[in-house]
Short mmCIF file of C-alpha atoms and ligand atoms in Angstrom, two decimals:
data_model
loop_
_atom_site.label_atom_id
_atom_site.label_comp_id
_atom_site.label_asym_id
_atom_site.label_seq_id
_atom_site.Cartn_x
_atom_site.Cartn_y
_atom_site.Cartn_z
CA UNK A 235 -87.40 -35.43 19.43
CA UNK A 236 -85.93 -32.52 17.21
CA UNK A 237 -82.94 -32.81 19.21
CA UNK A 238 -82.53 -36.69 18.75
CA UNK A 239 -83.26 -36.36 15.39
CA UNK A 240 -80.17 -33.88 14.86
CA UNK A 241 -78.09 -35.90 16.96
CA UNK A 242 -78.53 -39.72 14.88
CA UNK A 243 -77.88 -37.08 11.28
CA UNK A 244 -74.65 -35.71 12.74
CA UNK A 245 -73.74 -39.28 14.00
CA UNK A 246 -74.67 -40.72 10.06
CA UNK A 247 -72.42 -37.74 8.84
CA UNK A 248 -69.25 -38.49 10.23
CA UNK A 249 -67.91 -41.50 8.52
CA UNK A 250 -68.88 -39.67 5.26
CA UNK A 251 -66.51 -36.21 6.41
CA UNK A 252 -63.86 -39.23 7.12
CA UNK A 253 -64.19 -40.43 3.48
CA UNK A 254 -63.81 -36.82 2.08
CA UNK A 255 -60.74 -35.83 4.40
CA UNK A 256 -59.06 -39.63 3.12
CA UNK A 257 -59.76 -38.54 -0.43
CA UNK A 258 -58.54 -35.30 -0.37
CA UNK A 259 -55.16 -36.82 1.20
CA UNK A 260 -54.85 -39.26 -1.55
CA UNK A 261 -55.56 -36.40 -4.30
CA UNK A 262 -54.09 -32.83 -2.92
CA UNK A 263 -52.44 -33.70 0.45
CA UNK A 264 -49.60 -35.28 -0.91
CA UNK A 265 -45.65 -35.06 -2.07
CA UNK A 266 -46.73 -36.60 -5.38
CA UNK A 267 -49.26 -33.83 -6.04
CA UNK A 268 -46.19 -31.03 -5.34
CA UNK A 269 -43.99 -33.25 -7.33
CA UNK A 270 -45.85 -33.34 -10.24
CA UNK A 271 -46.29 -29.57 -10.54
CA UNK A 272 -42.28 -29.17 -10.11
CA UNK A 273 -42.05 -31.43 -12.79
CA UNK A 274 -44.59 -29.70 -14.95
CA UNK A 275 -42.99 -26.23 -14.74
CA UNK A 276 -39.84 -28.19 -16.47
CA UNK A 277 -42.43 -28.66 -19.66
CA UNK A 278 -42.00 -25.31 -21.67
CA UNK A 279 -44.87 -25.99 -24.31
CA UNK A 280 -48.15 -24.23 -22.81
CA UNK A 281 -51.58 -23.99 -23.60
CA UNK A 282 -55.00 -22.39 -22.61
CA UNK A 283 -57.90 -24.80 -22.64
CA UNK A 284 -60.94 -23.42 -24.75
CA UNK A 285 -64.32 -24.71 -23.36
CA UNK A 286 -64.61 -26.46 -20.13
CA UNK A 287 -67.63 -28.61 -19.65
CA UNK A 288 -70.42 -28.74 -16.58
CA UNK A 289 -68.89 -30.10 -13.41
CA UNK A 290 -69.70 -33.85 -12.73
CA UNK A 291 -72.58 -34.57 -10.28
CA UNK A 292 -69.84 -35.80 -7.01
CA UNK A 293 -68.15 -34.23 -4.07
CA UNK A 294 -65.61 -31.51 -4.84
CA UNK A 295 -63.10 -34.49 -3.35
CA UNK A 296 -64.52 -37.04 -4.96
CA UNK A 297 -62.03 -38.54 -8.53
CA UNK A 298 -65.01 -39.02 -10.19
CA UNK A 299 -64.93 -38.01 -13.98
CA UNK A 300 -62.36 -40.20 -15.89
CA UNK A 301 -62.68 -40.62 -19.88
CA UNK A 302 -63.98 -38.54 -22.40
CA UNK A 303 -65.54 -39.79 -26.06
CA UNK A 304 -65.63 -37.46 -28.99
CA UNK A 305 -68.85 -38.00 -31.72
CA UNK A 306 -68.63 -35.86 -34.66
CA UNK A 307 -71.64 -35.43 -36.24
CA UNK A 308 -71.04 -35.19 -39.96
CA UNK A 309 -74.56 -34.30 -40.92
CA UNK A 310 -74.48 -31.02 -38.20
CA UNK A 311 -71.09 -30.59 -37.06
CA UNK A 312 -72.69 -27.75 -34.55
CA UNK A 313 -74.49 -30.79 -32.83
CA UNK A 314 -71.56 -32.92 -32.07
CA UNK A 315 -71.27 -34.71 -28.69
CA UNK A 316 -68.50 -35.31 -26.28
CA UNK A 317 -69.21 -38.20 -24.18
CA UNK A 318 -67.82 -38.19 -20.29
CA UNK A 319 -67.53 -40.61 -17.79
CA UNK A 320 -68.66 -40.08 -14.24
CA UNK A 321 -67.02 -43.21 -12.91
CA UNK A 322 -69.40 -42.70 -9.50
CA UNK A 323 -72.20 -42.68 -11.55
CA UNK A 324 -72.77 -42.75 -15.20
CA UNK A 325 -72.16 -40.98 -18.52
CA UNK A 326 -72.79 -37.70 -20.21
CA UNK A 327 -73.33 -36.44 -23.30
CA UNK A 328 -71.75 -32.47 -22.95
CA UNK A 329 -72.39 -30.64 -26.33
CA UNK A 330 -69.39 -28.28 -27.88
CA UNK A 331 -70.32 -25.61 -25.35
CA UNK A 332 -69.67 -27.64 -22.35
CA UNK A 333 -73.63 -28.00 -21.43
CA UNK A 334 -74.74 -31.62 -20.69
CA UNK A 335 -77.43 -32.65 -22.92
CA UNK A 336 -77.68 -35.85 -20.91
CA UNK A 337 -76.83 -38.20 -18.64
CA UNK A 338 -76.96 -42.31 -18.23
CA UNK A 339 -76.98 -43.51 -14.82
CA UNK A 340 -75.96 -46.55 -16.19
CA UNK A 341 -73.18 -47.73 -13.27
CA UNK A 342 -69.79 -47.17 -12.29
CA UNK A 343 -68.29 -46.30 -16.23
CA UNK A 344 -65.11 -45.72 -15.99
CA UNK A 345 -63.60 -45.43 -19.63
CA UNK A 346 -65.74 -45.02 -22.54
CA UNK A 347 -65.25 -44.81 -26.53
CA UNK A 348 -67.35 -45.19 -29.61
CA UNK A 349 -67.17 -45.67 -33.42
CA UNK A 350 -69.70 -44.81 -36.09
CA UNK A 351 -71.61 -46.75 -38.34
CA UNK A 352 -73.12 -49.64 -36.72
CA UNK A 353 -76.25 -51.41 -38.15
CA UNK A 354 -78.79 -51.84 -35.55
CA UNK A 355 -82.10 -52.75 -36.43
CA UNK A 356 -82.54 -51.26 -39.71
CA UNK A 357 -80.37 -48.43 -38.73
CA UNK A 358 -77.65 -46.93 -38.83
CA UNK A 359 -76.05 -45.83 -35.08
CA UNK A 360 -72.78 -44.74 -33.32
CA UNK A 361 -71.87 -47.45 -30.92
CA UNK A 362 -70.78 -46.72 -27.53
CA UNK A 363 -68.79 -48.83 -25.15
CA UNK A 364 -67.96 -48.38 -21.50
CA UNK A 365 -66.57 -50.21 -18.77
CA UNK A 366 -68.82 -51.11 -15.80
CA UNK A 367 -67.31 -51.33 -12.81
CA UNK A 368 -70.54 -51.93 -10.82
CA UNK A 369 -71.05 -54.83 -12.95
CA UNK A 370 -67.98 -55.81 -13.92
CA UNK A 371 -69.27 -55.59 -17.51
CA UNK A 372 -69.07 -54.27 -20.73
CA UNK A 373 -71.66 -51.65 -21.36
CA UNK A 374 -73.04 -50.73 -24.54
CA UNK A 375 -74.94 -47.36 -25.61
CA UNK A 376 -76.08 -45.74 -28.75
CA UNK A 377 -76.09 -42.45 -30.51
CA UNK A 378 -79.13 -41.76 -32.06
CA UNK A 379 -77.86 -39.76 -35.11
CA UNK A 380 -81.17 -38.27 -36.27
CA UNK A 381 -81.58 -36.79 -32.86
CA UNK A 382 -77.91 -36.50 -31.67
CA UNK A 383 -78.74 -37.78 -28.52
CA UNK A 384 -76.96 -40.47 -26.18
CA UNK A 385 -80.07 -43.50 -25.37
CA UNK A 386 -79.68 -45.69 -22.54
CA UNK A 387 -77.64 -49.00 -21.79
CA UNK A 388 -78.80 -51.67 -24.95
CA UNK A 389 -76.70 -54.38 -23.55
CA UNK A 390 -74.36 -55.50 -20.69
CA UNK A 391 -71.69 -58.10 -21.51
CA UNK A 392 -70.53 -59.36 -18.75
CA UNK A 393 -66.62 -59.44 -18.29
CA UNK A 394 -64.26 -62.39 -17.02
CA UNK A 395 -61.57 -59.70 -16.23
CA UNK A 396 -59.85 -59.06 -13.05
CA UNK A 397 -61.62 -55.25 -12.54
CA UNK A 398 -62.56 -53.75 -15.51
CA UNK A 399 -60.71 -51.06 -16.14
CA UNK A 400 -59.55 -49.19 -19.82
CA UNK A 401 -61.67 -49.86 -22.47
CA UNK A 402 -61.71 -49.30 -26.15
CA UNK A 403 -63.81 -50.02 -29.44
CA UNK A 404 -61.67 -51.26 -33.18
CA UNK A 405 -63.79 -51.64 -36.19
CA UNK A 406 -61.68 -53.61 -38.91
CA UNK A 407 -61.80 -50.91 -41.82
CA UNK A 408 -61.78 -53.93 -44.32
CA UNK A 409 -64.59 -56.08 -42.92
CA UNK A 410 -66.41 -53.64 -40.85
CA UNK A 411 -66.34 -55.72 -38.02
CA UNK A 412 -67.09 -54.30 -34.65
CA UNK A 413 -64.98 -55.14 -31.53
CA UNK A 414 -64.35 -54.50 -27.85
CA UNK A 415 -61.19 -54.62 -26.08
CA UNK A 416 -61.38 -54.36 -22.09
CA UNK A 417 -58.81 -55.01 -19.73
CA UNK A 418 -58.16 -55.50 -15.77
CA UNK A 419 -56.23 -54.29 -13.03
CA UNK A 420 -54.41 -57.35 -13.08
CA UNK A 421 -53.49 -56.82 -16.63
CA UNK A 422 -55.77 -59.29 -17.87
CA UNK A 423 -57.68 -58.28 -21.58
CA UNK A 424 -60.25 -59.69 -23.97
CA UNK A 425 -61.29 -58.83 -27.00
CA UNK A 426 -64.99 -59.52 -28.26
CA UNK A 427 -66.70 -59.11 -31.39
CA UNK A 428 -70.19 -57.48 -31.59
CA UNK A 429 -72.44 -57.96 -34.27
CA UNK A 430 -75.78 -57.26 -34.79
CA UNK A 431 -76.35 -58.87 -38.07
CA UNK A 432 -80.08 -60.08 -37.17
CA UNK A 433 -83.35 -57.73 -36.53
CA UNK A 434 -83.63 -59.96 -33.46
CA UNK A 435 -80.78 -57.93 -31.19
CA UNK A 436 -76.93 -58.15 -30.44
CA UNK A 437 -74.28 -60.72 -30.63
CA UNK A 438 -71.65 -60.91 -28.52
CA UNK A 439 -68.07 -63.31 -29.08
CA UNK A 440 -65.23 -63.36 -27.04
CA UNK A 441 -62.47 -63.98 -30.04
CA UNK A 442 -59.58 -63.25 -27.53
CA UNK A 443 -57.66 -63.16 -24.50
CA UNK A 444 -54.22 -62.02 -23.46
CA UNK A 445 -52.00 -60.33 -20.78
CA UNK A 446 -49.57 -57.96 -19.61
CA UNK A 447 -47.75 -58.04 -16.35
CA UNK A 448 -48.53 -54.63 -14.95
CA UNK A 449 -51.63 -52.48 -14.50
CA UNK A 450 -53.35 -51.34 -18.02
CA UNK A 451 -55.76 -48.76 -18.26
CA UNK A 452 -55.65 -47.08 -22.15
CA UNK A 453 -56.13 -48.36 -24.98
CA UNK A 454 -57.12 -46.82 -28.58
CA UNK A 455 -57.35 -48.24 -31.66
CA UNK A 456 -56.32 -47.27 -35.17
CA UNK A 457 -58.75 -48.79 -37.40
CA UNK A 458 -56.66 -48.16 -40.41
CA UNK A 459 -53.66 -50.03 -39.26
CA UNK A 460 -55.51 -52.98 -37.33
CA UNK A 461 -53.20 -51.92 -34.08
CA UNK A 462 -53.84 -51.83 -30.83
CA UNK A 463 -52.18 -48.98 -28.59
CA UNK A 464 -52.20 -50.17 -24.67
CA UNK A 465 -50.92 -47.53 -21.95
CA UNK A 466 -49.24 -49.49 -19.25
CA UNK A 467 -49.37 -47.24 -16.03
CA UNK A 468 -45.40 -47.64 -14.99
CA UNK A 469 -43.74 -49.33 -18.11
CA UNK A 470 -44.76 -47.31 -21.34
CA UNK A 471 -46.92 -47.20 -24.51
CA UNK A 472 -47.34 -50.34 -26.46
CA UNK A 473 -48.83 -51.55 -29.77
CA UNK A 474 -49.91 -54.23 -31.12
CA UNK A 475 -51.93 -56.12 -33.78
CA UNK A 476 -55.68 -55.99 -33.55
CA UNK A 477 -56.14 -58.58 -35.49
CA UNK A 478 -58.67 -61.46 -33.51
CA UNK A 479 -56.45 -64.04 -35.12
CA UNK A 480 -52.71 -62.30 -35.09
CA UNK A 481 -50.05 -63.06 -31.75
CA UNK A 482 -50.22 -60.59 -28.93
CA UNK A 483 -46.22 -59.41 -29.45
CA UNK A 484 -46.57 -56.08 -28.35
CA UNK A 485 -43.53 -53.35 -29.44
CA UNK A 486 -43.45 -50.10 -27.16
CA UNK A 487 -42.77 -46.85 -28.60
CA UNK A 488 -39.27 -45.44 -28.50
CA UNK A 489 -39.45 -42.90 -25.48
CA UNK A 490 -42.59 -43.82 -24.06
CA UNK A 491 -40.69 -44.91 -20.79
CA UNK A 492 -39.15 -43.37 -18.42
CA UNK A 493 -35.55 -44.38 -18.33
CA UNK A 494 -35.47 -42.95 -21.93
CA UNK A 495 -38.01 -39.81 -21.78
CA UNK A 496 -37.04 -37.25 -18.94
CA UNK A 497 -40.68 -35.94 -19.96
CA UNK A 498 -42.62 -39.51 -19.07
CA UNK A 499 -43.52 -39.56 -15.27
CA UNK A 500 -45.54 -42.40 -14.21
CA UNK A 501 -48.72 -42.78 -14.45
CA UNK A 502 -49.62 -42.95 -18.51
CA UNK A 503 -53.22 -43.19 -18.23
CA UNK A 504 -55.44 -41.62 -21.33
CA UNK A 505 -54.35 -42.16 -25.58
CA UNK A 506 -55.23 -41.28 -28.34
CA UNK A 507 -54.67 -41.50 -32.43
CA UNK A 508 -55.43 -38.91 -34.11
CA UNK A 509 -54.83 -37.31 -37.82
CA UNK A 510 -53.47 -33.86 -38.00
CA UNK A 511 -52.24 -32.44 -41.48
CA UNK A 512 -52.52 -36.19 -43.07
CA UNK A 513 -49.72 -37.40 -40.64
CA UNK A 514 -50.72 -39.84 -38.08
CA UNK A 515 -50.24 -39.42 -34.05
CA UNK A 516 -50.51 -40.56 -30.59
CA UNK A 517 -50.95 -38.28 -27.51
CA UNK A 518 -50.90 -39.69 -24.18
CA UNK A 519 -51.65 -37.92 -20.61
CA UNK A 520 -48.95 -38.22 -18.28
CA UNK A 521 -49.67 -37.99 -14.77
CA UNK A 522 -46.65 -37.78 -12.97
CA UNK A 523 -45.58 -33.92 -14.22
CA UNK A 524 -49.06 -33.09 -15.36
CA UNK A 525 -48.48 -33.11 -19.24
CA UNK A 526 -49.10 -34.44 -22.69
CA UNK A 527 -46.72 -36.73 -24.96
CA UNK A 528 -47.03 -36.79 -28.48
CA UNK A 529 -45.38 -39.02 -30.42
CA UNK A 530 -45.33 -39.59 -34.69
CA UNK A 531 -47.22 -42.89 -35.78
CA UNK A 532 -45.33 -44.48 -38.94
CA UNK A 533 -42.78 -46.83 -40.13
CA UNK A 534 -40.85 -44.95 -36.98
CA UNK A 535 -42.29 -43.74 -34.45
CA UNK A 536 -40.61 -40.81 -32.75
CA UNK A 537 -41.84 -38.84 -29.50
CA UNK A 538 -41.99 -34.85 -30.81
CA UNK A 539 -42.48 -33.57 -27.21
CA UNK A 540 -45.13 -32.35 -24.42
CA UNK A 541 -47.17 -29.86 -23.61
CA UNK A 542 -48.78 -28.61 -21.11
CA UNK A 543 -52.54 -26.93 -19.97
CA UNK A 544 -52.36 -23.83 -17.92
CA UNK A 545 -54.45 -21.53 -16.71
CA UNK A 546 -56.26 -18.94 -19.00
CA UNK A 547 -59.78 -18.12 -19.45
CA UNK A 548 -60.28 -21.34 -17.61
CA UNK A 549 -57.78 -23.18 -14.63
CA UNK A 550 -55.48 -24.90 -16.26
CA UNK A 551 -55.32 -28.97 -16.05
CA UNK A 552 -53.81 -31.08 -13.76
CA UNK A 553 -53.25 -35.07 -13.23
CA UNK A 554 -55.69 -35.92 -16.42
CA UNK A 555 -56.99 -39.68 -16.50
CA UNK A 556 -58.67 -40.26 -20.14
CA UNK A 557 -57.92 -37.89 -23.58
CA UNK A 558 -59.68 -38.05 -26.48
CA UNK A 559 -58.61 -36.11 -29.46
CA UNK A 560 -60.37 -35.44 -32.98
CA UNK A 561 -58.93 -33.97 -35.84
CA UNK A 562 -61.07 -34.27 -39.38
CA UNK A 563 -64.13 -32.53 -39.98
CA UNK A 564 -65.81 -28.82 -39.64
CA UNK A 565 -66.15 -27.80 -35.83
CA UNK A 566 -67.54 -24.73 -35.06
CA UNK A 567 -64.70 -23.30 -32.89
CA UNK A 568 -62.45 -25.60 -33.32
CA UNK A 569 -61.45 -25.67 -37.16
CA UNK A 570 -58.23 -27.64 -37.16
CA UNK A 571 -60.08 -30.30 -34.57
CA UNK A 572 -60.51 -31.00 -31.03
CA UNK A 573 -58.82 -32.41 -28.05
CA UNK A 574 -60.51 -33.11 -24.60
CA UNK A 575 -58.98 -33.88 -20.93
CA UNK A 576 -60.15 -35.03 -17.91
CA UNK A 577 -59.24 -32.33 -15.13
CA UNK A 578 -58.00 -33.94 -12.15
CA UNK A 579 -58.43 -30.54 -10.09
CA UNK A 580 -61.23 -28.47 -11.48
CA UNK A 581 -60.39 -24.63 -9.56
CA UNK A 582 -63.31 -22.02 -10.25
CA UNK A 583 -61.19 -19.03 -9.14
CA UNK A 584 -59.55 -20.41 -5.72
CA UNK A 585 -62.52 -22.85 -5.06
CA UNK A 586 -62.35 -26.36 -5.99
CA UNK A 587 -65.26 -28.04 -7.41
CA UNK A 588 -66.27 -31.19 -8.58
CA UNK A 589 -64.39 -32.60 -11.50
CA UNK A 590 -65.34 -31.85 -15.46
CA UNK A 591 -63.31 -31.95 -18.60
CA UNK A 592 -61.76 -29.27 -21.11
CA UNK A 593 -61.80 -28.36 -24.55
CA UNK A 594 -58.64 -27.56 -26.69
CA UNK A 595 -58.61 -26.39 -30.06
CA UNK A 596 -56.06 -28.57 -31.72
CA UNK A 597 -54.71 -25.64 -33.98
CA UNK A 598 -52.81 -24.70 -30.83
CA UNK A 599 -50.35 -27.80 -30.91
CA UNK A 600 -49.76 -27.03 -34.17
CA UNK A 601 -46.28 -26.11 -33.66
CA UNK A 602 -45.77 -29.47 -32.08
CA UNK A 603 -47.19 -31.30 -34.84
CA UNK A 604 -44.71 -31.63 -37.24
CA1 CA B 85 -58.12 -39.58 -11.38
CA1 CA B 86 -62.01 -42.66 -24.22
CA1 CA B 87 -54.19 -44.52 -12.54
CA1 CA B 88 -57.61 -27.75 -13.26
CA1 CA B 89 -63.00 -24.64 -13.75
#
């Protein structure tokens, strides 16, 4: 009986052993992978991460965290969040250490961003966004910001989108309106306004659709400006108006492509705008060499160069889906502001483990930032 027992266990194993050995060939096993660490030893610009957070709960194979979120909390700066996606799973709340102080098993999120200051019955919240690939949805959290802690899904809104994919919140800094953009693998977006003027709950209104003709994944918003910044894996970084009522003519940034950047390798996956010294920015993860572009948001914009992560007091980071980066306020640790990265290919010594993110104090690219 013991016997059988052991035999029907090792039999349900296998295709599971299959699934790892296929994932580590797409991720490790590959020309790409050796590529893209030639091509990163061509970026001179190096830094040592600062933090790096709890692994994600997944196999050691598994491409499982993808996006990061950062909440600064202005009333204790010491209890600020940074949100994570598990896109197996859920989403975490790590705190400035790197400890999770919680996690959602809301779904398959696979990006996730937030803005502050949204009314919800008779309060005053941080709203979080994320997209749901299990339910091809739009789902929405909230930090409480009494408690600085991340409370379960409020509200699912379900997406007409190919596969939903990059998502990213825009709160019009005149009005104070809340939206949602979301797009698909098929380059497919909408853009949906969230409201929750009434004690009664939230309102959801799709305001806008539009396209692109190759996959999308980031997108970040400058609430300031009213644009909208799209990644587009193999063409370049794009902007556009936010606006629910302006045309979709999207501009990309002078050397955000790769015919005119030798530092842009396909894939562009995370962005981010930041403030740094009152100037405005964009940084972007590149895939393709394993590096960071950051380009000068103005009336021109101008790429200043890329960096790269290497290893210090932590391994160094590699093949980085979603960024976030944060720049105002009074960190402990991290004085001139923050930047966080998905790590591709989290090492522990020689081992490698599950996937997590990493910390940067910003101060570091300061030499960049000019
Ligand atoms: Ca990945
Ligand atoms: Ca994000
Ligand atoms: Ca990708
Ligand atoms: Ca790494
Ligand atoms: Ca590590």
């Amino acid at each position: 009986m013991l016997f059988l027992s052991l035999s029907i266990w090792a039999c349900n194993n296998k295709p599971e052993v299959k699934e790892a050995e296929r994932n580590a060939e797409a991720r490790e096993d590959s020309a790409k992978y050796a590529e893209a660490v030639r091509l990163q030893s061509l970026i001179s610009f190096a830094v040592e991460a600062d933090v790096e957070t709890d692994n994600v709960l997944a196999d050691s194979l598994d491409d499982s965290a993808d996006d990061p979120a950062i909440w600064y909390n202005t009333a204790k700066p010491e209890l600020s969040l940074i949100l994570g996606t598990n896109k197996k799973a859920g989403l975490y709340a790590f705190d400035l250490s790197g400890k999770t102080k919680n996690f959602i098993p809301a779904g398959k999120i696979n990006n996730v961003d937030l803005r502050d200051g949204f009314n919800f019955k008779g309060k005053e919240y941080v709203l979080v966004a994320g997209s749901n690939r299990s339910l091809n949805a739009i789902s929405l959290f909230l930090i409480d910001k009494d408690s600085a802690m991340l409370t379960d899904t409020i509200a699912n809104i379900p997406s007409g989108v190919s596969e939903v994919y990059g998502i990213c919140l825009y709160k019009n800094a005149k009005t104070k309106a809340f939206y949602v953009f979301v797009n698909g693998k098929e380059g497919d977006f909408e853009q949906w306004e969230i409201n929750a003027e009434n004690t009664k709950g939230l309102n959801f209104k799709m305001v806008r659709k539009f396209g692109v003709s190759s996959q999308p994944e980031a997108l970040a918003a400058d609430d300031a400006t009213n644009t909208l910044y799209l990644g587009v894996e193999e063409s370049g970084i794009f902007k556009m108006n936010a606006l629910p009522d302006a045309d979709t003519t999207m501009t990309r940034l002078a050397q955000s492509d790769t015919s005119s950047n030798k530092n842009i390798a396909y894939d562009i996956e995370g962005i981010s705008v930041f403030e740094y010294n009152n100037q405005k920015y964009l940084m972007a993860s590149i895939q393709g060499n394993f590096s960071y572009a950051i380009y000068k948001l103005g009336n021109e914009d101008s790429y200043l160069g890329s960096f790269k992560i290497v290893n210090g007091s932590f391994d160094g980071v590699e093949e980085t889906d979603g960024l976030d980066v944060l720049s105002v306020g009074n960190l402990p640790n991290f004085p001139g502001g923050i930047a966080v990265f998905q790590d591709g290919f989290n090492h522990d010594g020689k081992q490698l483990k599950s996937q997590n993110f990493k910390y940067l104090s910003l101060d570091k690219l300061k030499d960049l930032l000019k």
